[in-house]
XYZ file of C-alpha atoms in Angstrom:
577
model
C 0.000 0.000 0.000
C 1.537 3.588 -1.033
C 0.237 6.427 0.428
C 0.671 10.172 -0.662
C -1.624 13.383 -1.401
C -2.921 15.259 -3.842
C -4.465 18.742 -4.009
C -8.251 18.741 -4.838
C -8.164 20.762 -7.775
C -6.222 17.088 -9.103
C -9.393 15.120 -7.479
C -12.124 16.931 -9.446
C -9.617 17.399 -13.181
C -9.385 12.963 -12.213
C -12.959 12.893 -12.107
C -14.508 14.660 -15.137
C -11.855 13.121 -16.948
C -12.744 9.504 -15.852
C -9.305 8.712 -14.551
C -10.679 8.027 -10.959
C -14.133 5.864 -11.213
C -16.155 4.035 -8.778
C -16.106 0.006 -8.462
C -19.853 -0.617 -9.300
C -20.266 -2.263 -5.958
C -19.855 0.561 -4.337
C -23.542 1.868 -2.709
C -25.058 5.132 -4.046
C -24.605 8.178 -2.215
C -26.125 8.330 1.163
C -24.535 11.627 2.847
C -27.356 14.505 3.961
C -27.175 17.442 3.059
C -25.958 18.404 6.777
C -22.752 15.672 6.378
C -21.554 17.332 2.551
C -22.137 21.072 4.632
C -19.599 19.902 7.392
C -17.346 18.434 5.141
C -17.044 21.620 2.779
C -16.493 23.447 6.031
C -14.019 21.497 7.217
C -12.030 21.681 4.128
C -12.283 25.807 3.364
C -11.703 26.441 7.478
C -8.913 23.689 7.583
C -10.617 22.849 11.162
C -10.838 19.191 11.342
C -9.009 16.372 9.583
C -10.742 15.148 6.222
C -9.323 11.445 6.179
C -7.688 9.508 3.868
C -9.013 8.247 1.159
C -8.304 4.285 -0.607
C -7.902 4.067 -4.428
C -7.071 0.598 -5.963
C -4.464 1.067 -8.834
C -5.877 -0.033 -12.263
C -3.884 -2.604 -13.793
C -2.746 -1.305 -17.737
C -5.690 -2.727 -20.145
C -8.021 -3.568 -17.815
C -10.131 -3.195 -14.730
C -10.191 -5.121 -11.850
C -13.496 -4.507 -11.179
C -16.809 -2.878 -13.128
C -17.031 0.811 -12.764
C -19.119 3.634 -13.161
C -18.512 7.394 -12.582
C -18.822 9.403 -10.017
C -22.342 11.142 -10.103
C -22.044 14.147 -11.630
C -19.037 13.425 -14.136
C -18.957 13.869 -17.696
C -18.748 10.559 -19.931
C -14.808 9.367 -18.933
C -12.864 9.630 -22.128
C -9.709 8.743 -20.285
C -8.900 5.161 -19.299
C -9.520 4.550 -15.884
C -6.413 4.832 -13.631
C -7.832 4.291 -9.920
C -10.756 2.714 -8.485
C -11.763 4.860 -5.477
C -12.921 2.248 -2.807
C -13.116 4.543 -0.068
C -13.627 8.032 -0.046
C -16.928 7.765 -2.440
C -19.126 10.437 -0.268
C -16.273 12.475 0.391
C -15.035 13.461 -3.163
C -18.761 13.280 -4.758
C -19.759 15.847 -2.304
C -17.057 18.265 -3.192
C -17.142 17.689 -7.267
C -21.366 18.083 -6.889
C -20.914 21.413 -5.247
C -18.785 22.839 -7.047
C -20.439 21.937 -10.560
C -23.847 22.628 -8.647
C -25.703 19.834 -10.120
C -27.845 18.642 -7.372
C -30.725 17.914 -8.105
C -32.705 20.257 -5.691
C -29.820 21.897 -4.047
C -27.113 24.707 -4.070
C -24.200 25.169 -1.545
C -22.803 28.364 0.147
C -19.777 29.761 2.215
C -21.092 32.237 4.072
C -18.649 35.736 4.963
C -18.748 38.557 7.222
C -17.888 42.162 6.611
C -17.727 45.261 8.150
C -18.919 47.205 5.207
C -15.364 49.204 4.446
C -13.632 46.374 2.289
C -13.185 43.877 4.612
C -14.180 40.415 3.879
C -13.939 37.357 5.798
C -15.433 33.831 6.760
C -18.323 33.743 8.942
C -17.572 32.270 12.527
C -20.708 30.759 14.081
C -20.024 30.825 17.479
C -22.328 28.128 18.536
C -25.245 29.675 16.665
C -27.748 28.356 13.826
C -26.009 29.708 11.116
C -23.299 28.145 9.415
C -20.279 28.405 7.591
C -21.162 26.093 4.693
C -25.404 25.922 4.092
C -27.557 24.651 1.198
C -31.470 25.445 0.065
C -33.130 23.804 -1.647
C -34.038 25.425 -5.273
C -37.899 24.488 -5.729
C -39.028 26.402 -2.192
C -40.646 29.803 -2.728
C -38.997 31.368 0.017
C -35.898 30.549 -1.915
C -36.798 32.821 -4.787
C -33.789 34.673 -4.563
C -31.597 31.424 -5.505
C -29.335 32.847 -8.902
C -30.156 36.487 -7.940
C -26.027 37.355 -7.236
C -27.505 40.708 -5.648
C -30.131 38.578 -2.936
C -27.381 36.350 -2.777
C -24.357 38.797 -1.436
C -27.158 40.690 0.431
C -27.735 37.495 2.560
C -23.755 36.956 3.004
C -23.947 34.658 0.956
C -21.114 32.942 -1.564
C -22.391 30.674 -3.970
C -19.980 27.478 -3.919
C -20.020 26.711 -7.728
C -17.713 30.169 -7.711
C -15.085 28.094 -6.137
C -14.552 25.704 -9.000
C -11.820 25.583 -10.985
C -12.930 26.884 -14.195
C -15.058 29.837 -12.477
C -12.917 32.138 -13.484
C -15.682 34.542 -15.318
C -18.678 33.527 -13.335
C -17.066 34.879 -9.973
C -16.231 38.185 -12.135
C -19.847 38.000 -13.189
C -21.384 37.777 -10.023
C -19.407 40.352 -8.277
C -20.208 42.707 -10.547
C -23.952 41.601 -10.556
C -23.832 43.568 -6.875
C -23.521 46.801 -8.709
C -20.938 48.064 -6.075
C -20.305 51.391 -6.408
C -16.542 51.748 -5.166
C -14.427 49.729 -7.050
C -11.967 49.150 -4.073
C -15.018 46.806 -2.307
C -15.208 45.182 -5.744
C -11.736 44.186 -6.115
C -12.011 43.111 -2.207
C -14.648 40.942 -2.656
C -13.427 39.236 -5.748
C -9.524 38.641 -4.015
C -11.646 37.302 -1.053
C -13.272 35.036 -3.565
C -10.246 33.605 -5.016
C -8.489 33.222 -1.334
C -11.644 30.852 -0.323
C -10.805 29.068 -4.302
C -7.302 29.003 -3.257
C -7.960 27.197 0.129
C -10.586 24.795 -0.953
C -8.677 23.730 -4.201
C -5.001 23.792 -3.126
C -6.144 21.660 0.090
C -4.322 18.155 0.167
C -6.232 15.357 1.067
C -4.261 11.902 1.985
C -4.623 8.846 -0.040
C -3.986 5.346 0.008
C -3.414 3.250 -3.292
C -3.577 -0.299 -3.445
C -1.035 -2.156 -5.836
C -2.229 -3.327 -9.398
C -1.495 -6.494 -8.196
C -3.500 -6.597 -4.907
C -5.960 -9.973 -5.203
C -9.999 -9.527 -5.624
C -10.601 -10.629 -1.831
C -7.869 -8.672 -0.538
C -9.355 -6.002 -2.084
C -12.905 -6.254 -0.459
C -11.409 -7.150 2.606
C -9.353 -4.021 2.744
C -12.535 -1.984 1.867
C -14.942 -3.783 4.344
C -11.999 -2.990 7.247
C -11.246 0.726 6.493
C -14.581 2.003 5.000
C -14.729 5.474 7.439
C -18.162 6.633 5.815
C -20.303 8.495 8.231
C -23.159 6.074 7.386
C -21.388 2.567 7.939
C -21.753 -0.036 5.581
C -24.805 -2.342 5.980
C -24.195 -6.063 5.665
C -25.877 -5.765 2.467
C -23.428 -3.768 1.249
C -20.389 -5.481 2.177
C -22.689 -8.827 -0.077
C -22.863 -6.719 -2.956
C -18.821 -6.173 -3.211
C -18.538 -9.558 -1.946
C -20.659 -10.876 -4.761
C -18.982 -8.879 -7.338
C -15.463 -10.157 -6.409
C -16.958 -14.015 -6.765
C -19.306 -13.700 -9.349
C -18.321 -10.712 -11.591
C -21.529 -9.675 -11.472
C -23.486 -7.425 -10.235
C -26.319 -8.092 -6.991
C -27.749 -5.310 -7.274
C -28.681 -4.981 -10.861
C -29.846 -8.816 -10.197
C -32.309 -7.139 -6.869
C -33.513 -4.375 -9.287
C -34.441 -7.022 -12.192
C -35.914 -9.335 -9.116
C -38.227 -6.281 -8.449
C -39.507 -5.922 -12.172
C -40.356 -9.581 -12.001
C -41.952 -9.409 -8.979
C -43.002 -6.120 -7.881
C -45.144 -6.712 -5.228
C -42.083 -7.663 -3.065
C -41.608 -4.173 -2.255
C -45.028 -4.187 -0.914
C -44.588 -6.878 1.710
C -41.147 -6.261 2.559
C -40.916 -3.020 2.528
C -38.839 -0.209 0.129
C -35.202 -1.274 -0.457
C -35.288 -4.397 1.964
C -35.610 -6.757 -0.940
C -32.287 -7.256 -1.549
C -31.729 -8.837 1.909
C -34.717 -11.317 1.559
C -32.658 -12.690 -1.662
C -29.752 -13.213 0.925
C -31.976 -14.338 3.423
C -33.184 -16.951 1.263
C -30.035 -17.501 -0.392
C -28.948 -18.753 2.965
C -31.538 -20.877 3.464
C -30.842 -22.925 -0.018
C -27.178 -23.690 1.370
C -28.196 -24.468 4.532
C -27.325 -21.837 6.601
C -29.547 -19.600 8.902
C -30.049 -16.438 7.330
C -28.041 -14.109 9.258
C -25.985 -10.740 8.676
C -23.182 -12.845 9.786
C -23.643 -15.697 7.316
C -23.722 -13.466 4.273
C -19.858 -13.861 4.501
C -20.331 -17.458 4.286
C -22.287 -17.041 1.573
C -21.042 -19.206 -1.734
C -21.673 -16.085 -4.315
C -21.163 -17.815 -7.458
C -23.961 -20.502 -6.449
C -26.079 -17.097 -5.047
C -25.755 -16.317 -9.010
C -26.534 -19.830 -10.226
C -29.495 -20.099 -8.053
C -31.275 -16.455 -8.829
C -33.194 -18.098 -11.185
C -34.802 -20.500 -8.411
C -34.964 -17.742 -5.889
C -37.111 -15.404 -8.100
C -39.532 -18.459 -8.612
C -39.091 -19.151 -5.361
C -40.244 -15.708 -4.613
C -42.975 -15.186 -7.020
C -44.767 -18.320 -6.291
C -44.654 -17.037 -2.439
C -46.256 -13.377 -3.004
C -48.839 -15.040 -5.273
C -49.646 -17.623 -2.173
C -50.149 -14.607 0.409
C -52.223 -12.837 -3.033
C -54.568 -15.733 -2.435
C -54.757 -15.152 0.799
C -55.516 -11.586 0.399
C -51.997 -9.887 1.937
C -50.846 -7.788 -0.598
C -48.976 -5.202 1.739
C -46.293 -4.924 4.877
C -49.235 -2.396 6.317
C -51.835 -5.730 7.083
C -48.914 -8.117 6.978
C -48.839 -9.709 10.230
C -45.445 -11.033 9.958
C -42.454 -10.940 6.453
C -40.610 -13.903 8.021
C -42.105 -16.568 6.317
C -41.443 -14.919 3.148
C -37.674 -16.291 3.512
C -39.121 -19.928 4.476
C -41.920 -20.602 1.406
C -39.671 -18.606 -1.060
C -37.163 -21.650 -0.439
C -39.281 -24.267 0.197
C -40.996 -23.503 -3.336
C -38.458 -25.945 -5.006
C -39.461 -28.867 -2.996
C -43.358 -28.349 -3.844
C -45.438 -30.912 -5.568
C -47.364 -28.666 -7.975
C -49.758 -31.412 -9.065
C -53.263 -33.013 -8.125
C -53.758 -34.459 -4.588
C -49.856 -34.163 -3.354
C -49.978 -30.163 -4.509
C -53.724 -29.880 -2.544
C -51.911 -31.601 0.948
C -48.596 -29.944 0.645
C -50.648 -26.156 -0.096
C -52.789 -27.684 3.368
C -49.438 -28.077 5.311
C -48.151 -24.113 3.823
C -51.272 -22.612 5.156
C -51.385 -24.163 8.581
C -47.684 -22.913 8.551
C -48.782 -19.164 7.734
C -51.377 -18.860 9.678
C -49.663 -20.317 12.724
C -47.081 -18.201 12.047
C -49.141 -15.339 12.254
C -51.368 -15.738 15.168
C -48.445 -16.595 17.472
C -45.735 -14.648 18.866
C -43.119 -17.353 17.599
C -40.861 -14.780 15.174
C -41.122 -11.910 17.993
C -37.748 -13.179 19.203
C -34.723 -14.992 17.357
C -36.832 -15.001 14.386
C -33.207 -16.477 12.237
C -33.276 -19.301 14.449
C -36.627 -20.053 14.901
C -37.612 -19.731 11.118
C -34.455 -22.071 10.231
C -35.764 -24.463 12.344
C -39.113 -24.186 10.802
C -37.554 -24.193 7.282
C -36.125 -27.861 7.938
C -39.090 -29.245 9.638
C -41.342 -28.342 6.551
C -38.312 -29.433 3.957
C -38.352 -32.900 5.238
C -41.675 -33.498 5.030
C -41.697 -31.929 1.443
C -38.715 -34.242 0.479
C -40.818 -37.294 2.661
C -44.210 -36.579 0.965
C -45.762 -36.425 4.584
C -48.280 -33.555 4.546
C -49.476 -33.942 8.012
C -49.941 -31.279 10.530
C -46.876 -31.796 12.538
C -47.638 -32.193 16.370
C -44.782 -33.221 18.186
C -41.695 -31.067 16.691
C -40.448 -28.893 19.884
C -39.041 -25.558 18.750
C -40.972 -24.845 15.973
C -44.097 -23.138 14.630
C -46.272 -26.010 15.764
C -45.668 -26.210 18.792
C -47.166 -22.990 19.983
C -50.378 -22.745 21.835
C -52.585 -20.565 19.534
C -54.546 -17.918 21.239
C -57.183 -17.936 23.945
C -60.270 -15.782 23.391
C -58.992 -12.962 26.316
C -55.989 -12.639 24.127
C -57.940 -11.254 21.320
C -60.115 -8.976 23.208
C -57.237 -7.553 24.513
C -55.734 -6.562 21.502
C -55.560 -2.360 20.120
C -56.475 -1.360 16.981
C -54.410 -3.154 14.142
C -52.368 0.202 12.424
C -50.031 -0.139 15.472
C -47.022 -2.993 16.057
C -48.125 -6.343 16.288
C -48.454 -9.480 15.170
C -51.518 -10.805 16.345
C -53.719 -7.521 16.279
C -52.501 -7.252 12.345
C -53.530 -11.139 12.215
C -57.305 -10.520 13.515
C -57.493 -7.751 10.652
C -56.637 -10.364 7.950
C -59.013 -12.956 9.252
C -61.430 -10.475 8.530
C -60.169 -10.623 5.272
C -60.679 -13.983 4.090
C -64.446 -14.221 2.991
C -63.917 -11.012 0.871
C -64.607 -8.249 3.223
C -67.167 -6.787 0.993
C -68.341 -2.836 1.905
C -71.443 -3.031 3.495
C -72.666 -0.090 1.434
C -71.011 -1.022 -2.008
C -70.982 -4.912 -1.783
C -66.843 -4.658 -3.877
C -65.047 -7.088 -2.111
C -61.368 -6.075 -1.097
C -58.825 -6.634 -3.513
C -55.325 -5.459 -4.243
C -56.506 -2.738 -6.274
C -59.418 -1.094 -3.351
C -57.738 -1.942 -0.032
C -55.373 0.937 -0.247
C -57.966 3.240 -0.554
C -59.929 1.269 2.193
C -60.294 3.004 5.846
C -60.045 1.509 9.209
C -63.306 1.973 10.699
C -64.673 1.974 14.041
C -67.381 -0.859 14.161
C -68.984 0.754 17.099
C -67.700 4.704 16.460
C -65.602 7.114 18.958
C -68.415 9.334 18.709
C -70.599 7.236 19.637
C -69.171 6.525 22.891
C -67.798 10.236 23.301
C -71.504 11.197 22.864
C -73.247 9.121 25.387
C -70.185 8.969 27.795
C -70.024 5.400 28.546
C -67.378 3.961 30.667
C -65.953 0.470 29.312
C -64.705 -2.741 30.285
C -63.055 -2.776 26.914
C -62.073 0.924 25.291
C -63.434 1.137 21.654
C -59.967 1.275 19.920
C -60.105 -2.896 19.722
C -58.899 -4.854 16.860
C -62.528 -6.686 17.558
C -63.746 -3.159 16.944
C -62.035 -2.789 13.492
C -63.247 -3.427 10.017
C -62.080 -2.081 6.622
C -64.369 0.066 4.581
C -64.829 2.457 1.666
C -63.377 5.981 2.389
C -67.741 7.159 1.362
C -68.804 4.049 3.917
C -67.017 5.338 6.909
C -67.795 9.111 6.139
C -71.452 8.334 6.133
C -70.993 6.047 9.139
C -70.175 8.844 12.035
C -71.590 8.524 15.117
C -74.375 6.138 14.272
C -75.164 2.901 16.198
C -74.571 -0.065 13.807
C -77.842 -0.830 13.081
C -79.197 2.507 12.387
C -76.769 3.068 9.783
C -76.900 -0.757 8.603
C -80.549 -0.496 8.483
C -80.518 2.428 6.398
C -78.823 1.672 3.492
C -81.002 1.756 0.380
C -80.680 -2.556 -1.285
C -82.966 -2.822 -3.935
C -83.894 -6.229 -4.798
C -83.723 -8.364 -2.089
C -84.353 -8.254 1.488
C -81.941 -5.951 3.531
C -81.297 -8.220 6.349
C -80.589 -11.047 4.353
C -78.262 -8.682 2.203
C -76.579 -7.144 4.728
C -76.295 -10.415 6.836
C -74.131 -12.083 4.301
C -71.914 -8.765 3.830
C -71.086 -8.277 7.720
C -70.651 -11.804 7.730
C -67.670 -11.445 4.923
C -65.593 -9.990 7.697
C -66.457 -12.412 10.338
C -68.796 -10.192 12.345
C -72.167 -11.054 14.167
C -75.130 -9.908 12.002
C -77.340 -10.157 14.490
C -76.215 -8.259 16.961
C -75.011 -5.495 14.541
C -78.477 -5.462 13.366
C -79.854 -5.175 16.638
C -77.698 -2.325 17.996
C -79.559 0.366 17.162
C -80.717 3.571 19.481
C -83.890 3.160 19.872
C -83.780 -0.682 20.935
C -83.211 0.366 24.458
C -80.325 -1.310 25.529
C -77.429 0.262 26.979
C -74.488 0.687 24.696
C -72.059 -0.815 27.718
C -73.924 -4.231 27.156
C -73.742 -4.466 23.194
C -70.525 -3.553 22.694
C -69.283 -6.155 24.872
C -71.448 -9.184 24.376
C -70.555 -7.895 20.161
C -67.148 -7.959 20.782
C -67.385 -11.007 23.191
C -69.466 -12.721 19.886
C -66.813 -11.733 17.445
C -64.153 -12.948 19.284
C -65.621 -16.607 19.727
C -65.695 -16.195 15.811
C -62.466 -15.438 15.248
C -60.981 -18.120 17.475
C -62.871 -20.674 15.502
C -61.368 -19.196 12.429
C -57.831 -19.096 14.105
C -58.471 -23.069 15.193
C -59.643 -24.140 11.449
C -56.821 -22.009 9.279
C -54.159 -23.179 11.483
C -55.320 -26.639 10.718
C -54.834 -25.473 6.980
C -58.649 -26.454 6.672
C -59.739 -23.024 5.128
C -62.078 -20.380 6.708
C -64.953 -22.549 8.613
């Protein structure tokens, strides 16, 4: 390893010209706004070290790994001479300020003067403002973004001055202040080229691996000195791990995954999908699917077996689709994503064997689901699943299993107090999210609009208060059970629970207009498609003269017994009852 400086005026000339690129592994930039403000600062002040940066030498002909350029570069149309493995954030901050090509963003020194010639840079003293600050271009209140007048009326230098070719557009701006007395003029533009001087002639330390250096010596080395104010995630350290072994690229692989199957995002949640292909990944070579055992990870089979994963992973989000979970929102639990996605090679897909394995998946889910079994060492606990259901893929034996300690199975599913007890399903929680998806299963059709939920309505679908706050805030009733129950909780059309309010159940169930067939009847069969009493919905109503206290609880006492003999018949994989 050599080490030696360079001046950062040589940085940004390396950049546009594409001598210094970025392995592709190598994350995209993650710095705030805040982190490239303190770094700029650091650099112009010369107040705080700006540490050393790691290039791996490019052997002649050829690159050891993929690259791209840094954001912001012109097309390279020099041959690349270093690969900048650490250091990324650091050097695209200053190059994207100076250019000023953020996207929503420009970057400014800010000076003090006392108004007779003197300029200098602004000490903050502990207070808000700062030396180096950015705002954003699109805000109104930042009108005066580009006006060089607003701008030196607000102390303010515009960074982009400061690059190396600014030579005319500093001249430009300080005469855009219309200053009178040329000596404050020719003040302000040598205090302009004193900040270019400092920012540009500023060595920064570097570190350059040999040519030479081998692939995995390589990624260790960046793994071990990596300094980036955001650390990098174990995903990250996969993705250079997997380019080293494979020569290819996991992330590209994660972004085609998504096209393929896009609902992943959905129940996973926004940019965790690459991690459920590791997750999995460790799962087909046996491992449990740790951070730790990403390491361990055979790459080149990760790329062999992408193929399998995505089916893997498609068949899975189109077995929750049939189960109507189409989102992380109502998801009661993403872990056994990672187990069907690799148990999908082992299934039958075929007449009786497909029916009884799809029997044994279900009872799986929906155990999974109702129990608080993944609330703690969910890697260990879903590996041990994993092997249990393997075997008796691989054996053909479809039944329930009863007697397999540490595992799914052999949780006690809950008791009819536990449901009562549990708040309304948009906060944490397995079971509370599981009660909500019960509901699900028959269709959930609006009482008012008969559409049954689907993956194209439930988004705009509202969580509704069976019996309403209003209700209860009008009349004042103290409760046994508060009305913010998952018992109490049904989804509806946005117009259904407008029109709802404060009305008692049946007053408003009563009154909607069914032409054609008997009300009751109609209604009956659409409360029933979320697994809640008819009858006593029907009943509730203001006039009926019973006390509110009493049908509330013996309705969510009712709907309770009806969800544990849902709970009871899915977790025998046995379909809704």
């Amino acid at each position: 390893m050599k080490a030696d400086n360079l001046p950062v005026k040589d940085f940004l000339s390396d950049i546009r010209r594409g001598r210094i690129r970025l392995p592709r592994f190598q994350r995209k930039e993650v710095w705030s706004h805040q982190a490239i403000e303190d770094f700029l600062a650091a650099i112009i002040s010369g107040s705080k070290p700006t540490g050393v940066l790691l290039f791996l030498e490019v052997a002649k002909g050829g690159d050891q790994f993929k690259t791209r350029r840094i954001e912001g570069a012109e097309k390279e149309n020099e041959p690349c001479d270093r690969q900048l493995l650490d250091g990324q954030q650091r050097l695209t901050a200053i190059f994207r300020a100076l250019v000023d090509n953020y996207e929503n963003r420009t970057y400014y020194v800010r000076f003090e003067s006392d108004g007779d010639g003197e300029y200098r840079l602004f000490s903050s003293n502990g207070g808000k403002k700062q030396l180096v600050e950015s705002y954003p271009r699109q805000s109104r209140a930042n009108s005066w973004i580009g006006d060089s007048r607003e701008e030196y009326n607000r102390n303010l230098i515009p960074v982009k001055l400061l690059h190396p070719d600014a030579g005319e557009k500093a001249d430009d701006w300080v005469d855009g202040q219309a200053i009178e007395d040329s000596r404050l003029a020719i003040s302000l533009t040598r205090f302009i080229t004193e900040i270019k001087g400092r920012l540009l002639d500023e060595l920064l330390p570097y570190l350059t691996l040999d040519k030479d250096t081998a692939l995995d010596v390589a990624i260790d080395v960046f793994m071990k000195i990596n300094t980036s104010f955001v650390k990098l995630s174990p995903f990250d350290i996969a993705v250079a791990l997997f380019e080293a072994d494979a020569q290819e690229s996991l992330q590209q692989h994660v972004d085609q995954l998504i096209g393929k199957v896009p609902r992943l995002e959905a129940l996973e949640g926004e940019g965790k999908v690459g991690d459920l292909a590791l997750k999995v990944s460790c799962l087909f070579q046996d491992k449990k699917p740790t951070y730790g055992n990403y390491g361990k990870l055979d790459m080149r089979q990760v790329d062999l077996d992408w193929g399998k994963l995505t089916k893997g992973l498609k068949w899975t989000v189109d077995t929750l689709d049939e189960l109507k979970l189409w989102d992380q929102k109502r998801l009661p639990s993403a872990v056994p994503i990672r187990v069907l996605a690799a148990l999908h090679q082992f299934m039958p897909m075929k007449g009786d064997d497909h029916a009884n394995a799809m029997r044994l998946i279900h009872a799986y889910l929906w155990r999974s689901f109702v129990t608080d079994w993944y609330s703690r060492q969910a890697n260990d606990r879903l590996f041990s699943d994993y092997e249990i259901l393997m075997r008796a893929l691989k054996n053909h034996d479809y039944r329930i299993p009863t007697n397999h300690a540490d595992t799914v199975f052999s949780c006690a599913l809950p008791e009819k107090d536990a449901l009562l007890d549990e708040s309304w399903p948009t906060s944490r929680g397995i079971l509370k999210k599981a009660i909500l998806a019960i509901s699900l299963q028959r269709g959930a059709c609006d009482v008012a609009s008969n559409k049954a939920i689907s993956f194209k309505n439930i988004g705009k679908r509202q969580y509704h208060h069976i019996f309403p706050e209003n209700l209860f805030k009008n009349l004042g009733s103290i409760l046994k059970y508060d009305e913010n129950r998952a018992m109490n909780c049904m989804l509806i059309d946005d117009f259904t629970n407008q029109s709802w309010q404060d009305k008692w159940p049946g007053d408003y169930l009563r009154d909607r207009k069914i032409v054609g067939a008997f009300p009751k009847t109609v209604m009956t069969q659409r409360l029933e498609s979320h697994h809640l009493p008819a009858d006593i919905l029907l009943s509730a109503t203001k006039g009926s003269g019973k006390r509110l206290k009493t049908v509330y609880e013996k309705f969510l006492n009712k709907r309770a017994e009806m969800v544990l003999d849902a709970i009871k018949s899915l977790c025998e994989g046995d379909g809704m009852p």
